[in-house]
């Protein structure tokens, strides 16, 4: 009672891009749950192989626009622009659905 314990776990990310939420609760050997609910929110984005090289990327002005708006995850933003054929509004929607919406920036 009142003791602290540190544990680590190894997770394998889901194969599909998107937002995932996992919840756990500790339990005794008898199955009695106790303590706070443990929560993990995870955003899976594609690998670097999914993006074109810098020389091949053609939506640089659109990328700059999204970065100026606070979309700071460059790999995911490039991938969204490529999948949306450079359509900034569609890329914004895709990024928000993936949980990569606008990050508050200090003024």
Short mmCIF file of C-alpha atoms in Angstrom, two decimals:
data_model
loop_
_atom_site.label_atom_id
_atom_site.label_comp_id
_atom_site.label_asym_id
_atom_site.label_seq_id
_atom_site.Cartn_x
_atom_site.Cartn_y
_atom_site.Cartn_z
CA UNK A 1 0.00 0.00 0.00
CA UNK A 2 1.39 3.40 -0.95
CA UNK A 3 4.39 1.94 -2.79
CA UNK A 4 5.74 3.18 -6.09
CA UNK A 5 6.57 0.88 -8.96
CA UNK A 6 8.08 1.70 -12.33
CA UNK A 7 7.31 -0.50 -15.34
CA UNK A 8 7.92 -0.19 -19.04
CA UNK A 9 6.06 -1.74 -21.94
CA UNK A 10 6.93 -2.26 -25.58
CA UNK A 11 4.26 -1.37 -28.10
CA UNK A 12 4.01 -2.07 -31.79
CA UNK A 13 2.25 0.70 -33.66
CA UNK A 14 -0.78 -0.15 -35.77
CA UNK A 15 -0.01 -0.53 -39.49
CA UNK A 16 -2.48 2.15 -40.58
CA UNK A 17 -2.02 5.88 -40.14
CA UNK A 18 -4.39 7.60 -37.77
CA UNK A 19 -5.19 8.40 -34.16
CA UNK A 20 -5.37 5.66 -31.58
CA UNK A 21 -6.31 5.76 -27.90
CA UNK A 22 -5.45 3.02 -25.43
CA UNK A 23 -6.68 2.77 -21.85
CA UNK A 24 -5.54 0.49 -19.05
CA UNK A 25 -6.26 0.01 -15.41
CA UNK A 26 -4.04 -1.87 -12.99
CA UNK A 27 -5.49 -4.98 -11.38
CA UNK A 28 -4.60 -7.35 -8.57
CA UNK A 29 -3.93 -11.05 -9.20
CA UNK A 30 -7.62 -11.58 -8.35
CA UNK A 31 -8.71 -9.16 -11.07
CA UNK A 32 -9.69 -6.29 -8.74
CA UNK A 33 -9.00 -3.03 -10.62
CA UNK A 34 -7.43 -0.14 -8.73
CA UNK A 35 -5.79 3.25 -9.20
CA UNK A 36 -6.06 5.83 -11.93
CA UNK A 37 -6.85 4.86 -15.50
CA UNK A 38 -3.70 4.89 -17.62
CA UNK A 39 -4.09 6.45 -21.04
CA UNK A 40 -1.98 6.55 -24.18
CA UNK A 41 -2.92 8.69 -27.18
CA UNK A 42 -0.95 7.80 -30.27
CA UNK A 43 -0.73 9.33 -33.74
CA UNK A 44 0.71 7.04 -36.41
CA UNK A 45 2.17 8.69 -39.50
CA UNK A 46 3.78 6.99 -42.49
CA UNK A 47 7.44 6.29 -42.91
CA UNK A 48 9.97 8.53 -44.63
CA UNK A 49 9.74 6.18 -47.61
CA UNK A 50 6.22 7.46 -48.26
CA UNK A 51 7.53 10.95 -49.11
CA UNK A 52 9.36 12.13 -52.15
CA UNK A 53 12.85 13.54 -51.79
CA UNK A 54 13.31 17.30 -51.41
CA UNK A 55 14.17 17.58 -55.11
CA UNK A 56 10.96 15.78 -56.14
CA UNK A 57 8.59 17.59 -53.76
CA UNK A 58 6.57 20.07 -55.84
CA UNK A 59 4.25 21.69 -53.28
CA UNK A 60 6.77 23.95 -51.53
CA UNK A 61 4.61 27.08 -51.46
CA UNK A 62 1.64 25.07 -50.14
CA UNK A 63 3.90 23.52 -47.49
CA UNK A 64 5.12 26.98 -46.46
CA UNK A 65 1.50 28.13 -46.16
CA UNK A 66 0.59 25.22 -43.87
CA UNK A 67 3.73 25.71 -41.75
CA UNK A 68 2.87 29.42 -41.41
CA UNK A 69 -0.57 28.34 -40.17
CA UNK A 70 1.02 26.18 -37.45
CA UNK A 71 1.16 22.73 -39.04
CA UNK A 72 4.68 21.98 -37.86
CA UNK A 73 5.04 18.24 -38.51
CA UNK A 74 6.79 18.58 -41.88
CA UNK A 75 6.84 14.92 -42.92
CA UNK A 76 3.13 14.44 -42.24
CA UNK A 77 2.31 17.79 -43.87
CA UNK A 78 4.27 16.91 -47.02
CA UNK A 79 2.59 13.53 -47.18
CA UNK A 80 -0.86 15.12 -46.80
CA UNK A 81 -0.12 17.61 -49.59
CA UNK A 82 1.07 14.82 -51.87
CA UNK A 83 -2.02 12.72 -51.19
CA UNK A 84 -4.26 15.75 -51.75
CA UNK A 85 -2.46 16.86 -54.94
CA UNK A 86 -1.42 20.14 -53.32
CA UNK A 87 -4.91 21.12 -52.15
CA UNK A 88 -4.19 23.01 -48.92
CA UNK A 89 -7.75 22.79 -47.52
CA UNK A 90 -7.91 19.03 -48.09
CA UNK A 91 -4.44 18.60 -46.54
CA UNK A 92 -5.53 20.63 -43.48
CA UNK A 93 -8.56 18.38 -43.04
CA UNK A 94 -6.45 15.25 -43.38
CA UNK A 95 -3.92 16.49 -40.82
CA UNK A 96 -6.65 17.44 -38.36
CA UNK A 97 -8.27 13.99 -38.71
CA UNK A 98 -4.87 12.49 -37.86
CA UNK A 99 -4.67 14.65 -34.75
CA UNK A 100 -1.95 16.85 -36.21
CA UNK A 101 -3.91 20.08 -36.12
CA UNK A 102 -2.58 23.52 -35.50
CA UNK A 103 -0.13 23.71 -32.62
CA UNK A 104 -0.32 26.83 -30.46
CA UNK A 105 2.77 28.90 -31.02
CA UNK A 106 4.12 31.53 -28.61
CA UNK A 107 3.51 35.08 -29.75
#
